[in-house]
C-alpha atoms as a printed R data frame, in Angstrom:
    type eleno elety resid chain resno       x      y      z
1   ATOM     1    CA   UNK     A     1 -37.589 10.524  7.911
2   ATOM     2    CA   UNK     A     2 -36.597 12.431 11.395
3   ATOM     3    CA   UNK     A     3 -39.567 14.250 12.389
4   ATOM     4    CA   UNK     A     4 -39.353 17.445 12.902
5   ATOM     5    CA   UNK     A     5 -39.161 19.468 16.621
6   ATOM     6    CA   UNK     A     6 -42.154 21.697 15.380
7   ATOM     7    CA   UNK     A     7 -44.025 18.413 13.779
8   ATOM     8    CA   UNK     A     8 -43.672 16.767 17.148
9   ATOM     9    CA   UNK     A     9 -44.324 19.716 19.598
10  ATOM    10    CA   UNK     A    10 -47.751 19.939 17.561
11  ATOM    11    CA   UNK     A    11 -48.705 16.776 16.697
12  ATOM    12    CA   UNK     A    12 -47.960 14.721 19.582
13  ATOM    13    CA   UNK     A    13 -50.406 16.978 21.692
14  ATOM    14    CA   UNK     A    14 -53.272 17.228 18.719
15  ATOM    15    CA   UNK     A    15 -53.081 13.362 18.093
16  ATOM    16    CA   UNK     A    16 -53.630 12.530 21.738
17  ATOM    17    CA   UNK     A    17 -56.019 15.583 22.886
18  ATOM    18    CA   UNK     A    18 -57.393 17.264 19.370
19  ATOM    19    CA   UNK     A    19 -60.785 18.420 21.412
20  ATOM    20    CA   UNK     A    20 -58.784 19.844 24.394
21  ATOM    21    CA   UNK     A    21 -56.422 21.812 22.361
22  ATOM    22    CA   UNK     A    22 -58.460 25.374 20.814
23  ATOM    23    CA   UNK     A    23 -55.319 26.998 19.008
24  ATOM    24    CA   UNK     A    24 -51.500 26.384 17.958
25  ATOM    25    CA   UNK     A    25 -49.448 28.932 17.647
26  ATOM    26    CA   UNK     A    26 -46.048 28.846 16.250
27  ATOM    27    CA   UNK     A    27 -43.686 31.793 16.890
28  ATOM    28    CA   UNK     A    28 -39.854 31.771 15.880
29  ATOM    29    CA   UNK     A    29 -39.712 27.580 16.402
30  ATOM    30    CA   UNK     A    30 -41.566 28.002 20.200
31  ATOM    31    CA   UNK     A    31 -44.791 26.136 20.218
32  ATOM    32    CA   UNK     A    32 -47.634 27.168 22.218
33  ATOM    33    CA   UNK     A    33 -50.941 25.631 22.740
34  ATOM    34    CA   UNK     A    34 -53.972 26.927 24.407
35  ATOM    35    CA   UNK     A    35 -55.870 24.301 26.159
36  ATOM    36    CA   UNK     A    36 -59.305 23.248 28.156
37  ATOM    37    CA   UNK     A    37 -59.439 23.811 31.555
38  ATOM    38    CA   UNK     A    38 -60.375 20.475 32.163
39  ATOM    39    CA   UNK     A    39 -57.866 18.831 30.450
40  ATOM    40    CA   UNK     A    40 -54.920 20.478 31.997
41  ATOM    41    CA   UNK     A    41 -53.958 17.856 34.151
42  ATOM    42    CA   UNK     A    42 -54.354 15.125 31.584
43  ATOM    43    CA   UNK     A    43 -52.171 16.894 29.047
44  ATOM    44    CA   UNK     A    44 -49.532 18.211 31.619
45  ATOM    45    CA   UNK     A    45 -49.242 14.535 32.799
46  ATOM    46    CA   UNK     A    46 -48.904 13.007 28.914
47  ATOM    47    CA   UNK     A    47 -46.255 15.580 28.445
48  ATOM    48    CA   UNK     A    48 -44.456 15.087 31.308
49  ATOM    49    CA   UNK     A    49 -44.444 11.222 30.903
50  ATOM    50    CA   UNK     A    50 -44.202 10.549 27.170
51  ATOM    51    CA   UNK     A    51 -41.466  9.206 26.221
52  ATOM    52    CA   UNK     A    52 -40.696 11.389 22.934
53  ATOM    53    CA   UNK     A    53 -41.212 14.525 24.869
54  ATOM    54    CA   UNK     A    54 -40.333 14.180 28.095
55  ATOM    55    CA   UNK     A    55 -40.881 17.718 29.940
56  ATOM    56    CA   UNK     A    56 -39.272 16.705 32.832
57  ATOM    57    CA   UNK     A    57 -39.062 20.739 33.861
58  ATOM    58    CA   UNK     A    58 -41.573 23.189 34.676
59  ATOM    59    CA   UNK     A    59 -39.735 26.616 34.305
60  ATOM    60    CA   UNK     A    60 -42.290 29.075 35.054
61  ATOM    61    CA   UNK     A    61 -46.360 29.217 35.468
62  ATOM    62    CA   UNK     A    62 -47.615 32.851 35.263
63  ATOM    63    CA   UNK     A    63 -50.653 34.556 35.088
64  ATOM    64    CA   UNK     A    64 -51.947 37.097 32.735
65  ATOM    65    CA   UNK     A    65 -55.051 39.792 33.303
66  ATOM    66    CA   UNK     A    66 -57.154 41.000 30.452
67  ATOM    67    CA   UNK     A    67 -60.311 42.518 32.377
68  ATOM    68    CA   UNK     A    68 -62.186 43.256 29.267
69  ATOM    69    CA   UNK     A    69 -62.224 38.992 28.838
70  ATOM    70    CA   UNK     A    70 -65.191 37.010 29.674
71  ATOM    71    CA   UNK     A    71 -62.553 34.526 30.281
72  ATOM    72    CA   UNK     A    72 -60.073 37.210 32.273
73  ATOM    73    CA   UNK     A    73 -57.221 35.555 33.382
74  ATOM    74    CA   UNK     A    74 -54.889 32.944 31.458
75  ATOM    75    CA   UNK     A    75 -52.259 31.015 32.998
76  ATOM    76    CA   UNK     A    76 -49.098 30.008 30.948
77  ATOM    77    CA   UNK     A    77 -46.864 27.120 31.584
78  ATOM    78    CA   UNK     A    78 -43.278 27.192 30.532
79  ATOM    79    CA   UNK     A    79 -42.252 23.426 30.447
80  ATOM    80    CA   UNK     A    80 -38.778 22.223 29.245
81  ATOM    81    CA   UNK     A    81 -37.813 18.841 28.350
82  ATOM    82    CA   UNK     A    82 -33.398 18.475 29.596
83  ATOM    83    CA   UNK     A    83 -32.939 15.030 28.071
84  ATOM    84    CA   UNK     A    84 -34.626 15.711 24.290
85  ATOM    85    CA   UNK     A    85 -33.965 20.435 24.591
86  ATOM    86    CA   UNK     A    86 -38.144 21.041 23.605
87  ATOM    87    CA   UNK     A    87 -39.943 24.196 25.033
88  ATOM    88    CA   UNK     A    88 -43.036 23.825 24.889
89  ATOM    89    CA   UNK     A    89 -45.810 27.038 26.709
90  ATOM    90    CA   UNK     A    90 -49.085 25.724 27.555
91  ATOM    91    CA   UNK     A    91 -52.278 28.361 28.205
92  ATOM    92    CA   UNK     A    92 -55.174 27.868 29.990
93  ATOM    93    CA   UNK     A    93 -58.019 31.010 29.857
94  ATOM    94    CA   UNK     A    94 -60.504 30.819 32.955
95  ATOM    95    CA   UNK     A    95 -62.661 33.473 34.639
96  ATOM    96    CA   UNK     A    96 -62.966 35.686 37.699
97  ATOM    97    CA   UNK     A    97 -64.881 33.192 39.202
98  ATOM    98    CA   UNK     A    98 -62.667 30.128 38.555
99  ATOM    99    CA   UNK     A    99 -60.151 27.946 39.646
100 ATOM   100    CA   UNK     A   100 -57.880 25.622 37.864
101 ATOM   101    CA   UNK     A   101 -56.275 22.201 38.900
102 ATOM   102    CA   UNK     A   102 -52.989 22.213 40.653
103 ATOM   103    CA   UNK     A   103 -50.280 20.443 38.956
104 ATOM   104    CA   UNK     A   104 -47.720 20.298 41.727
105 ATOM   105    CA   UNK     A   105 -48.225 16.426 41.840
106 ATOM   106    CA   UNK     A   106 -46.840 16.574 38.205
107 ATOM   107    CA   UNK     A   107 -43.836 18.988 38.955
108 ATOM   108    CA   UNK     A   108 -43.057 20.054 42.854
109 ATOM   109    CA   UNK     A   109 -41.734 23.002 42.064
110 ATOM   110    CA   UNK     A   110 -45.267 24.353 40.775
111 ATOM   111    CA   UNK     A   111 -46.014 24.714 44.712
112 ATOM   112    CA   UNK     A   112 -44.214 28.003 44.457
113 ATOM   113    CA   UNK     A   113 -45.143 29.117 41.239
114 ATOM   114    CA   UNK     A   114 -48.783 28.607 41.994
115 ATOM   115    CA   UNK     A   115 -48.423 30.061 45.155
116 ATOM   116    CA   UNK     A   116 -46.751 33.576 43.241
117 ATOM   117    CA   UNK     A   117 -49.698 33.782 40.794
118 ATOM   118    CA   UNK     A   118 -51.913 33.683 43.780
119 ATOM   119    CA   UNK     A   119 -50.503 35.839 45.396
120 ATOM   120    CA   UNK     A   120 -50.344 38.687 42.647
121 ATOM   121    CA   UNK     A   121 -53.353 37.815 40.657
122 ATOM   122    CA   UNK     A   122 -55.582 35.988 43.013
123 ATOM   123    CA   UNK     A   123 -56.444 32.756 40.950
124 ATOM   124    CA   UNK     A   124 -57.121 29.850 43.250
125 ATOM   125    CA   UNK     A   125 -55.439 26.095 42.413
126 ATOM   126    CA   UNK     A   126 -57.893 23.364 43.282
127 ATOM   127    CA   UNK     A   127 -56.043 20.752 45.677
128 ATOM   128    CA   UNK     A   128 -52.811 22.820 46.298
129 ATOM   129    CA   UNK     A   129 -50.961 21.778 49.177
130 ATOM   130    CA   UNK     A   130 -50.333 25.014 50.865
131 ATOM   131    CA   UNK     A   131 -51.966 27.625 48.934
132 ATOM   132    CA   UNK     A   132 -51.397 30.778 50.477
133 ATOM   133    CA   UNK     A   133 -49.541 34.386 49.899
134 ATOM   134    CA   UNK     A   134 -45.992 34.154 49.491
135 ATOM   135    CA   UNK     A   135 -44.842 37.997 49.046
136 ATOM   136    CA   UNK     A   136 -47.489 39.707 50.808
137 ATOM   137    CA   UNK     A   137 -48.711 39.367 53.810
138 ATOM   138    CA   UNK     A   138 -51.590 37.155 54.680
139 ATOM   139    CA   UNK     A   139 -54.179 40.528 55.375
140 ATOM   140    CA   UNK     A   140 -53.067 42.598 52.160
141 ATOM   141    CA   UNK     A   141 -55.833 43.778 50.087
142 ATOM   142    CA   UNK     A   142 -56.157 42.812 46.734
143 ATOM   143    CA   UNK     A   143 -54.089 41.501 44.401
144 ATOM   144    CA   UNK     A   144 -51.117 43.798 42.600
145 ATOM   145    CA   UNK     A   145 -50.656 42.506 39.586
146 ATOM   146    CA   UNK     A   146 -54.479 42.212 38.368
147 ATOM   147    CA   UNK     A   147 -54.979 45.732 35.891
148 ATOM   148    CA   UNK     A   148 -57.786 47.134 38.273
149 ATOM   149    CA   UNK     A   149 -55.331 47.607 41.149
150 ATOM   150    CA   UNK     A   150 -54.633 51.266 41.707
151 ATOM   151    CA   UNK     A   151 -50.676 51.852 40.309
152 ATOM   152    CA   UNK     A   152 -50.142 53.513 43.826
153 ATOM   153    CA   UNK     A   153 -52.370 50.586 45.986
154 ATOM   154    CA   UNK     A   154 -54.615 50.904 47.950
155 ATOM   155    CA   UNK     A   155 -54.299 52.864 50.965
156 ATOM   156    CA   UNK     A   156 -54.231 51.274 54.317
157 ATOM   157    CA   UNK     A   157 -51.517 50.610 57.164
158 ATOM   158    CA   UNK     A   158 -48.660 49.483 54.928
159 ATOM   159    CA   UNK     A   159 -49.232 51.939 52.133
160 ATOM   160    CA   UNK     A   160 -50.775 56.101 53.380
161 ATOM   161    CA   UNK     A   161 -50.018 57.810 49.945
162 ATOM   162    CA   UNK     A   162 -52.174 54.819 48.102
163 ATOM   163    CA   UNK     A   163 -55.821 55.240 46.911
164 ATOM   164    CA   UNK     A   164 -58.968 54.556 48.893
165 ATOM   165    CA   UNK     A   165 -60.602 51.516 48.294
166 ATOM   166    CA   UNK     A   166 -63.865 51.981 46.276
């Protein structure tokens, strides 16, 4: 019997990494699994390299704020496998403090994607190859898309109707 796209979007992960992966959830046939930190790598890599799955495209890698989180900032993965058509999202939840693992030695194009999610929300990636801003410019204060960031900015040379900095 054929398994089944959500059977093998689930399983595949939870067979190989069952004490990495905290939740499943499964939302009109999309898959999404919320991760370890510290297993990021490990399970990008499997998914990019087995061959059932095959995620041979990272679409997207954005960030998320939720301030009133111990763990305050998640990260979400969009991966997307051309030759076998699965979507998979993967989340990671970290802290203020934090940092995750880059994975642009698993996908290239995550130097840019890692570099956007820097730039808005400030989260670093451990052993990026150019981390650094790539909308703003390098002495901009703050970071826009966290939820503490005033909705006008912060005032200073490029912005004079934003807010003071406290």
């Amino acid at each position: 019997m054929e398994e089944t796209r959500e059977t093998l979007l689930t399983g595949r992960i939870k067979d190989n990494f069952k004490d990495a992966v905290l939740s499943t959830a499964v939302f009109r046939g999309e898959v999404t699994h919320l991760i370890e930190k510290g297993a990021l790598l490990a399970i990008l890599n499997f998914l990019k390299t087995d061959p059932e799955l095959k995620f041979n495209f990272l679409v997207d890698v954005l960030g998320a704020d939720y301030p009133e989180d111990a763990l305050r900032f998640e990260v979400v993965y969009h991966l997307y496998s051309i030759p076998r058509k699965h979507r998979l999202r993967i989340k990671v939840r970290l802290s203020d403090a934090e940092s995750l693992p880059s994975v642009s030695r698993v996908w290239t194009t995550a130097d840019w994607h890692e570099r956007e999610v820097f730039d808005m929300f400030g989260i670093s990636f451990d052993g990026h190859p150019d981390l650094k801003r790539i909308y703003l410019p390098d002495d901009w204060d703050g970071f826009p898309l966290r939820k503490d960031y005033p909705l006008r900015g912060f005032k200073d040379r490029y912005n004079p109707f934003g807010v003071e900095k406290k």
